[in-house]
mmCIF file of C-alpha atoms in Angstrom:
data_model
loop_
_atom_site.group_PDB
_atom_site.id
_atom_site.type_symbol
_atom_site.label_atom_id
_atom_site.label_comp_id
_atom_site.label_asym_id
_atom_site.label_seq_id
_atom_site.Cartn_x
_atom_site.Cartn_y
_atom_site.Cartn_z
ATOM 1 C CA VAL A 629 226.651 191.826 159.219
ATOM 2 C CA GLN A 630 223.924 190.462 160.603
ATOM 3 C CA LEU A 631 221.052 188.812 158.900
ATOM 4 C CA VAL A 632 217.527 188.510 159.782
ATOM 5 C CA GLU A 633 214.890 185.701 158.193
ATOM 6 C CA SER A 634 211.241 186.738 158.526
ATOM 7 C CA GLY A 635 207.847 185.459 156.537
ATOM 8 C CA GLY A 636 207.749 181.596 157.659
ATOM 9 C CA GLY A 637 204.627 180.144 159.168
ATOM 10 C CA LEU A 638 202.096 176.989 158.047
ATOM 11 C CA VAL A 639 200.883 176.659 154.968
ATOM 12 C CA GLN A 640 198.666 174.221 153.204
ATOM 13 C CA ALA A 641 200.152 172.199 150.454
ATOM 14 C CA GLY A 642 200.008 174.704 146.980
ATOM 15 C CA GLY A 643 200.305 177.544 148.949
ATOM 16 C CA SER A 644 202.581 179.980 149.161
ATOM 17 C CA LEU A 645 204.926 182.397 151.270
ATOM 18 C CA LYS A 646 207.300 185.397 150.255
ATOM 19 C CA LEU A 647 210.774 184.878 152.789
ATOM 20 C CA SER A 648 213.050 187.888 153.603
ATOM 21 C CA CYS A 649 216.999 188.355 154.044
ATOM 22 C CA SER A 650 217.160 191.933 156.100
ATOM 23 C CA LEU A 651 221.329 192.322 155.878
ATOM 24 C CA SER A 652 222.798 194.762 158.193
ATOM 25 C CA GLY A 653 226.196 196.290 158.923
ATOM 26 C CA GLY A 654 227.279 195.434 155.423
ATOM 27 C CA THR A 655 225.253 195.812 151.600
ATOM 28 C CA LEU A 656 224.134 193.209 149.180
ATOM 29 C CA ASP A 657 226.873 194.121 146.481
ATOM 30 C CA ASP A 658 229.593 192.323 149.025
ATOM 31 C CA TYR A 659 228.333 189.729 149.091
ATOM 32 C CA ALA A 660 226.267 186.174 147.450
ATOM 33 C CA ILE A 661 223.393 185.702 149.326
ATOM 34 C CA VAL A 662 222.350 182.198 149.737
ATOM 35 C CA TRP A 663 219.529 180.211 150.948
ATOM 36 C CA PHE A 664 219.371 177.394 152.504
ATOM 37 C CA ARG A 665 217.092 174.360 154.546
ATOM 38 C CA GLN A 666 217.273 171.998 156.797
ATOM 39 C CA ALA A 667 214.109 169.513 157.003
ATOM 40 C CA THR A 668 215.816 168.173 161.004
ATOM 41 C CA PRO A 669 218.624 168.686 163.071
ATOM 42 C CA GLU A 670 220.281 165.401 161.887
ATOM 43 C CA LYS A 671 219.452 165.547 158.187
ATOM 44 C CA ASP A 672 221.773 168.286 155.975
ATOM 45 C CA ARG A 673 221.392 172.045 155.315
ATOM 46 C CA GLU A 674 220.907 171.710 151.648
ATOM 47 C CA GLY A 675 221.348 175.116 149.392
ATOM 48 C CA ILE A 676 218.383 175.626 147.405
ATOM 49 C CA SER A 677 218.646 179.502 145.897
ATOM 50 C CA CYS A 678 221.979 181.860 145.659
ATOM 51 C CA ILE A 679 221.790 184.996 144.151
ATOM 52 C CA ALA A 680 224.730 187.394 143.572
ATOM 53 C CA ASP A 681 225.319 190.323 141.228
ATOM 54 C CA GLY A 682 224.248 189.219 137.797
ATOM 55 C CA THR A 683 223.790 185.704 138.802
ATOM 56 C CA SER A 684 220.900 183.627 140.724
ATOM 57 C CA MET A 685 220.533 179.833 140.795
ATOM 58 C CA TYR A 686 217.811 177.444 142.081
ATOM 59 C CA ALA A 687 218.624 173.686 143.431
ATOM 60 C CA ASP A 688 216.334 171.087 141.351
ATOM 61 C CA SER A 689 214.051 170.369 144.158
ATOM 62 C CA VAL A 690 212.314 173.885 143.945
ATOM 63 C CA LYS A 691 213.548 175.175 140.457
ATOM 64 C CA ASP A 692 210.372 176.019 138.787
ATOM 65 C CA ARG A 693 208.671 177.110 142.024
ATOM 66 C CA PHE A 694 210.775 178.991 144.136
ATOM 67 C CA THR A 695 211.697 182.392 142.708
ATOM 68 C CA ILE A 696 214.892 184.671 145.058
ATOM 69 C CA SER A 697 215.065 188.121 143.928
ATOM 70 C CA ARG A 698 216.985 191.348 146.137
ATOM 71 C CA ASP A 699 215.956 194.507 146.906
ATOM 72 C CA LYS A 700 218.837 196.874 147.235
ATOM 73 C CA THR A 701 217.007 199.995 148.513
ATOM 74 C CA LYS A 702 216.167 197.792 151.393
ATOM 75 C CA ASN A 703 219.221 195.616 151.423
ATOM 76 C CA MET A 704 217.161 192.536 151.692
ATOM 77 C CA VAL A 705 216.792 189.320 149.765
ATOM 78 C CA LEU A 706 213.644 187.896 148.750
ATOM 79 C CA LEU A 707 212.352 184.192 148.121
ATOM 80 C CA GLU A 708 209.392 183.581 147.178
ATOM 81 C CA LEU A 709 207.636 179.616 147.636
ATOM 82 C CA ASN A 710 204.943 178.661 145.511
ATOM 83 C CA ASN A 711 203.148 175.858 145.381
ATOM 84 C CA LEU A 712 204.977 174.231 148.592
ATOM 85 C CA GLN A 713 204.625 170.602 149.376
ATOM 86 C CA PRO A 714 205.273 168.701 152.767
ATOM 87 C CA GLU A 715 208.291 168.195 151.253
ATOM 88 C CA ASP A 716 209.246 171.427 151.434
ATOM 89 C CA THR A 717 209.114 171.852 155.277
ATOM 90 C CA ALA A 718 212.141 172.651 156.852
ATOM 91 C CA VAL A 719 214.065 175.821 158.583
ATOM 92 C CA TYR A 720 214.727 177.911 156.252
ATOM 93 C CA ILE A 721 218.195 179.772 156.745
ATOM 94 C CA CYS A 722 220.107 182.499 154.420
ATOM 95 C CA ALA A 723 223.345 183.280 154.949
ATOM 96 C CA ALA A 724 225.956 185.680 153.662
ATOM 97 C CA ASP A 725 229.109 184.000 151.192
ATOM 98 C CA TRP A 726 231.855 186.267 150.645
ATOM 99 C CA GLY A 727 231.294 184.930 146.899
ATOM 100 C CA TRP A 728 235.108 184.039 145.938
ATOM 101 C CA SER A 729 233.520 181.361 143.365
ATOM 102 C CA GLY A 730 230.041 183.456 142.393
ATOM 103 C CA CYS A 731 226.906 181.823 143.157
ATOM 104 C CA ARG A 732 226.954 178.302 144.811
ATOM 105 C CA LEU A 733 224.305 175.943 146.471
ATOM 106 C CA ASP A 734 227.599 173.140 146.624
ATOM 107 C CA TYR A 735 229.262 173.634 150.039
ATOM 108 C CA SER A 736 230.665 169.694 150.106
ATOM 109 C CA GLY A 737 233.873 168.910 151.143
ATOM 110 C CA THR A 738 234.457 173.001 152.218
ATOM 111 C CA TYR A 739 232.990 173.152 155.817
ATOM 112 C CA TYR A 740 231.326 176.029 154.807
ATOM 113 C CA SER A 741 234.124 178.495 154.316
ATOM 114 C CA SER A 742 233.112 181.013 152.501
ATOM 115 C CA ILE A 743 230.133 181.713 154.427
ATOM 116 C CA ALA A 744 230.534 184.823 156.195
ATOM 117 C CA LYS A 745 227.735 184.652 158.416
ATOM 118 C CA TRP A 746 224.433 182.555 158.619
ATOM 119 C CA GLY A 747 220.850 184.060 160.017
ATOM 120 C CA TYR A 748 218.994 181.768 162.849
ATOM 121 C CA GLY A 749 216.392 180.588 160.745
ATOM 122 C CA THR A 750 212.652 180.658 159.774
ATOM 123 C CA GLN A 751 210.048 177.478 159.758
ATOM 124 C CA VAL A 752 208.050 176.758 157.176
ATOM 125 C CA THR A 753 205.596 173.900 157.533
ATOM 126 C CA VAL A 754 203.411 172.120 154.866
ATOM 127 C CA SER A 755 200.458 170.757 155.882
ATOM 128 C CA PRO A 756 199.183 168.096 153.658
#
């Protein structure tokens, strides 16, 4: 399976972006798709949203501003980012999780063992 993200860019505070995560070599039904973001290489990745059959979840930091959805016809997951703020600046990375535990955002102590594949990431930069 391969994952490719797109849609990142530079936006002013209060603006919006729509990120996409295209999956090839598999189908969305096989995985939970998780969006992470990493502000700097020194910081841990933060799980911000996840979608799987019948469920989705959001981190408190993005709840009510970001919306995740699936387009099964395109084998793609979308993440709509609204009311962006400078603290949202990060590389946004999607990952395919085998979904043994359904949707999750906290991977503490797991060494990401349930992640089948990582995407390469797309940069989102929010100016004040």
